[in-house]
CSV table of C-alpha atoms and ligand atoms in Angstrom, one decimal:
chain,number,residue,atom,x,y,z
B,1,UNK,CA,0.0,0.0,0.0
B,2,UNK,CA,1.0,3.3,-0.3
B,3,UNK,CA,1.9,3.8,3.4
B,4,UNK,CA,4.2,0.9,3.3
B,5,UNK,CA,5.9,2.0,-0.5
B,6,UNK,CA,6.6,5.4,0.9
B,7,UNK,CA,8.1,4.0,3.9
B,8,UNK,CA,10.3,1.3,2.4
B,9,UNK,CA,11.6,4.0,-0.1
B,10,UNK,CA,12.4,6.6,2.9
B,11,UNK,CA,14.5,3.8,4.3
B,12,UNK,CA,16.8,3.2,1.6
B,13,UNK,CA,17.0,6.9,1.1
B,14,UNK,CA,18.7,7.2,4.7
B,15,UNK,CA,20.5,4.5,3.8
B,16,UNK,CA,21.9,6.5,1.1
B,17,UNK,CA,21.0,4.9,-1.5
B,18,UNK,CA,20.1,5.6,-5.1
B,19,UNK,CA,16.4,4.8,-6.2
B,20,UNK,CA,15.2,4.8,-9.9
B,21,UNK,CA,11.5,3.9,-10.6
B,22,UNK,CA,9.9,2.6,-13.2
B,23,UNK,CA,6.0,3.0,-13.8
B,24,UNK,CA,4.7,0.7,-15.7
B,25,UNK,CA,0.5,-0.7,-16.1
B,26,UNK,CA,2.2,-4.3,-16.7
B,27,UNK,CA,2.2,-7.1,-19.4
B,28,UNK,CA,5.9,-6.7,-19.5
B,29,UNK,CA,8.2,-6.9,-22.4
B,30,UNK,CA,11.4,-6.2,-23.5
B,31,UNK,CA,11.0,-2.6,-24.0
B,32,UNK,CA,10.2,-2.2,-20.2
B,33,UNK,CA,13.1,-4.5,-19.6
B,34,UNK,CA,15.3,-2.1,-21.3
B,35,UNK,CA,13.9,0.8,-19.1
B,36,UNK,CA,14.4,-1.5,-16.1
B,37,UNK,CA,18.7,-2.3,-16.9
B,38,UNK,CA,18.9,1.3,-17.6
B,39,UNK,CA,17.4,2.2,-14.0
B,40,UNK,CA,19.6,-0.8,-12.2
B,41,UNK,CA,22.7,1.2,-14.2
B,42,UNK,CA,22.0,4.8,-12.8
B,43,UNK,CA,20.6,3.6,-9.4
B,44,UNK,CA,21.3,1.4,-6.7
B,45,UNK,CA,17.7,0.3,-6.1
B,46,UNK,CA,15.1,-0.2,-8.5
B,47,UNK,CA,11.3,0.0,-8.1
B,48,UNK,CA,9.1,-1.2,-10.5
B,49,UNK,CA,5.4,-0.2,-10.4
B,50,UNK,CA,2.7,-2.2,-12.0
B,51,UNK,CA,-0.8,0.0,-11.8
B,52,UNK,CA,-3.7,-0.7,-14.7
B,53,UNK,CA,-4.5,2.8,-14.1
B,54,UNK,CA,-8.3,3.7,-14.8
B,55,UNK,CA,-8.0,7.3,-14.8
B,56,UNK,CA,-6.5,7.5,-18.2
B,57,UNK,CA,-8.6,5.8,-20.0
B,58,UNK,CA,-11.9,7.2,-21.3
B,59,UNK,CA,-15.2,5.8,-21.0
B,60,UNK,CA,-15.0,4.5,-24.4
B,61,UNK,CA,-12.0,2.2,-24.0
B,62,UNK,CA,-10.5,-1.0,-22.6
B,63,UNK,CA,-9.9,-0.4,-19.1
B,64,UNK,CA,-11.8,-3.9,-18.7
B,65,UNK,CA,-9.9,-6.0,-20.6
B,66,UNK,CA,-6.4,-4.1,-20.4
B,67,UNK,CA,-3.9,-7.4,-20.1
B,68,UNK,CA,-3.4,-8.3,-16.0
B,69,UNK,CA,-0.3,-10.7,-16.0
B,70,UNK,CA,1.0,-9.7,-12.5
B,71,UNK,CA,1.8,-13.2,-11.7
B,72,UNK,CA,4.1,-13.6,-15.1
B,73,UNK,CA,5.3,-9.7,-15.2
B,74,UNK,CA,6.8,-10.6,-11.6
B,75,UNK,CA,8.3,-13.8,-12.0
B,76,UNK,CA,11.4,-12.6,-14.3
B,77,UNK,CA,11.7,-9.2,-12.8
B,78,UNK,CA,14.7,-10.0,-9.7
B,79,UNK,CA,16.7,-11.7,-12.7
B,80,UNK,CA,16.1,-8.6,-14.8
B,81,UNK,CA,17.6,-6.2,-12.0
B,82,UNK,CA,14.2,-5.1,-10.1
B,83,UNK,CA,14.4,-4.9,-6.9
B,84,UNK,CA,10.9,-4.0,-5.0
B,85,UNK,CA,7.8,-4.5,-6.9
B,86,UNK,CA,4.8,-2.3,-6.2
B,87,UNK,CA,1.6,-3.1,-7.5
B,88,UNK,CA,-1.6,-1.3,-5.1
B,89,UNK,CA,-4.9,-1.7,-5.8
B,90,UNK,CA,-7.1,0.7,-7.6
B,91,UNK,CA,-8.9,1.5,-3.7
B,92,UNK,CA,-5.1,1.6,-2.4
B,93,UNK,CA,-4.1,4.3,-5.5
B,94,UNK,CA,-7.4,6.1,-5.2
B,95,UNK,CA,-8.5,6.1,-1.4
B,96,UNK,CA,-11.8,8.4,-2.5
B,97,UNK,CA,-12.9,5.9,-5.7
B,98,UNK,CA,-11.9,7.4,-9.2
B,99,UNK,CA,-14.8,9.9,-9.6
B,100,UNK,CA,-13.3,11.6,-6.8
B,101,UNK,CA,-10.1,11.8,-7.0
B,102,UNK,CA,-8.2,15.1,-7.3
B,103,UNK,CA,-6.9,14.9,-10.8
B,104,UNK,CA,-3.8,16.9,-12.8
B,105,UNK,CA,-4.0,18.8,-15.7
B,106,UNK,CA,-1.2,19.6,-17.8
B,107,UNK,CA,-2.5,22.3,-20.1
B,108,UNK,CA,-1.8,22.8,-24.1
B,109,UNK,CA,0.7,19.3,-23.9
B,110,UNK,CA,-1.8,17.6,-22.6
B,111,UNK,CA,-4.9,18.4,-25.0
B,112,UNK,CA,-2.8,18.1,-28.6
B,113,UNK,CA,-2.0,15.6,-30.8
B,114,UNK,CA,-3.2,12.5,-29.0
B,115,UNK,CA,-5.2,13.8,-26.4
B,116,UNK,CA,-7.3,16.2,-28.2
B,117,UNK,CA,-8.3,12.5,-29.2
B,118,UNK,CA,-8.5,11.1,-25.8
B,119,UNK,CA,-9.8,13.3,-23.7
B,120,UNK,CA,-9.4,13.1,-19.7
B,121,UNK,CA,-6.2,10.8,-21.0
B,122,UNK,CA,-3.0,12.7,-20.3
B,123,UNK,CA,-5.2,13.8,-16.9
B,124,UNK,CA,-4.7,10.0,-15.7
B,125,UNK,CA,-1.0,10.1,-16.7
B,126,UNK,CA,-0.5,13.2,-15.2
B,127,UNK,CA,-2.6,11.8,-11.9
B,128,UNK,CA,-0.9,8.9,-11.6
B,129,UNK,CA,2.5,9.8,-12.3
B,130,UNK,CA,2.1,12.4,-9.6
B,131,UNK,CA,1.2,9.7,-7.1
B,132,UNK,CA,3.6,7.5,-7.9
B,133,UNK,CA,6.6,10.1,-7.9
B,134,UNK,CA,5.4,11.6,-4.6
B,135,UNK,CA,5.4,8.2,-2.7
B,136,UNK,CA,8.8,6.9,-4.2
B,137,UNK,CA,10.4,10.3,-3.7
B,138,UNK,CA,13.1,8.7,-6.2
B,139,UNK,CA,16.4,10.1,-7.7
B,140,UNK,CA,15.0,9.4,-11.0
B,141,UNK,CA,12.1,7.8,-13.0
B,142,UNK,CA,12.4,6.5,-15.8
B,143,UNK,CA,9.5,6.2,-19.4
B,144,UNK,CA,9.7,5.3,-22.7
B,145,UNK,CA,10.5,7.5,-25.5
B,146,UNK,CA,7.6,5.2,-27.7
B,147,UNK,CA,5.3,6.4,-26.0
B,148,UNK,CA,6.6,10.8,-26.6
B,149,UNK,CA,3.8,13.0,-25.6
B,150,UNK,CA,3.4,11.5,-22.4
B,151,UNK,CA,7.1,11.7,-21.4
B,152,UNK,CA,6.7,15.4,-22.6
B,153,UNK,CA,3.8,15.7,-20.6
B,154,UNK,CA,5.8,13.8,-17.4
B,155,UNK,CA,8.8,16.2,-17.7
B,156,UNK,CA,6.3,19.3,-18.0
B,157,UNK,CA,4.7,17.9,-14.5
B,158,UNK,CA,7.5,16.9,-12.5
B,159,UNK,CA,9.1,20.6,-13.9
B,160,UNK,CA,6.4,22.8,-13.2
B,161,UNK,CA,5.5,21.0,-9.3
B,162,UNK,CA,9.1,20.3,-8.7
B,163,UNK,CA,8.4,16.8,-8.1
B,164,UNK,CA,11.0,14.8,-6.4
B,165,UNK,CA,13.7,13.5,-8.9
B,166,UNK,CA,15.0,13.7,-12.7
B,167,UNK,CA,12.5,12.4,-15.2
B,168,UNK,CA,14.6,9.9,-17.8
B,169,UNK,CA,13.4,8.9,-21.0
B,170,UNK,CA,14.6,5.8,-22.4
B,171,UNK,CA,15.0,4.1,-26.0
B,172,UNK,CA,12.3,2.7,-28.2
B,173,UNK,CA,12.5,-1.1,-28.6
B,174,UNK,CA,11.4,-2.3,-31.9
B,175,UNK,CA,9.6,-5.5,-33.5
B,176,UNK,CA,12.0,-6.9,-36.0
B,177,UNK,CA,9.3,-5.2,-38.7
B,178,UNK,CA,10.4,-2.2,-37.0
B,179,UNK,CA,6.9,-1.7,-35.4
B,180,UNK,CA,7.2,-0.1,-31.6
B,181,UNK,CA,6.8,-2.9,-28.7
B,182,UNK,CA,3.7,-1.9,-27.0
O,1,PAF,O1,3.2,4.4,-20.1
O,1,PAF,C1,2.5,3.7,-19.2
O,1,PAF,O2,2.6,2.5,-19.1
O,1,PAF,C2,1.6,4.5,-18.3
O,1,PAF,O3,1.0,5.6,-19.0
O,1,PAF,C3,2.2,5.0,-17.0
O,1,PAF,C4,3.3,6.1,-17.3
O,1,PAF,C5,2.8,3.9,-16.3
O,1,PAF,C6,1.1,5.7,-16.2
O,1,PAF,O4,0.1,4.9,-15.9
């Protein structure tokens, strides 16, 4: 829960250690694994976070069947460099339900390109990301360049609230078609 991720990260902080984190909604593949190695080579502990998070996706869209392979995602992750796992529940990550949960809004980024399409969807990011950096408290987090907008949108956020560590944005990893793993 958060409680117990915030304190396990404070810990290691006084230990003086380095923590990079890297958010992730799950169903794992190599392209996270890259972000992963390139967190266990800038940091001395590694957090992954595994959240299917409903607040970026719109009404019209497959929060429902979104893939769930905790079980799977977390059975390779030690060997991969990971070293804590956190993965709360949608009533741990939104303590008032969704409907009411303070939301972020990044304005302009936020509502071009792909989210004049999605609307509400760089919102969730935004919400979540906040969340997730505030309990960590890292020395860096870590997205994917695949998916651009959103890192924009991350570095604009974590800028503009000074939230707690540098926002890294790692390479694409590619299908051998050339196609970007999603
Ligand atoms: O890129 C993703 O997987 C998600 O948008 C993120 C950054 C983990 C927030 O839920």
């Amino acid at each position: 829960d958060p409680a117990a991720m915030r304190a396990r990260c404070e810990d290691l902080r006084r230990d003086g250690l380095r923590l990079a984190v890297v958010p992730t909604m799950g169903a794992l593949h190599e392209g996270h694994l890259t972000l992963l190695r390139a967190a266990r080579a800038a940091a001395d502990v590694v957090v992954l976070t595994i959240f299917v998070n409903p607040t970026q996706f719109g009404p019209s869209e497959d929060y429902a069947r979104y893939p769930r392979t905790l079980e799977a995602d977390a059975a390779g992750l030690a060997a991969h460099g990971c070293d804590l796992l956190y993965a709360p529940t949608v009533e741990e990550m939104y303590p008032y339900g969704v409907e009411a949960a303070v939301r972020m809004h990044v304005p302009r980024l936020g509502d071009t390109l792909c989210g004049a399409f999605r609307p509400g969807h760089f919102d969730g990011v935004a919400t979540v990301v906040t969340r997730l950096l505030s309990m960590a408290q890292a020395d860096l987090a870590i997205f994917g360049q695949k998916d651009y907008q959103q890192a924009l949108v991350i570095r604009h956020l974590a800028r503009d609230l000074a939230l707690p560590g540098t926002i890294v944005v790692g390479p694409t990893v590619r299908e051998s078609n050339g196609l970007a793993m999603s």
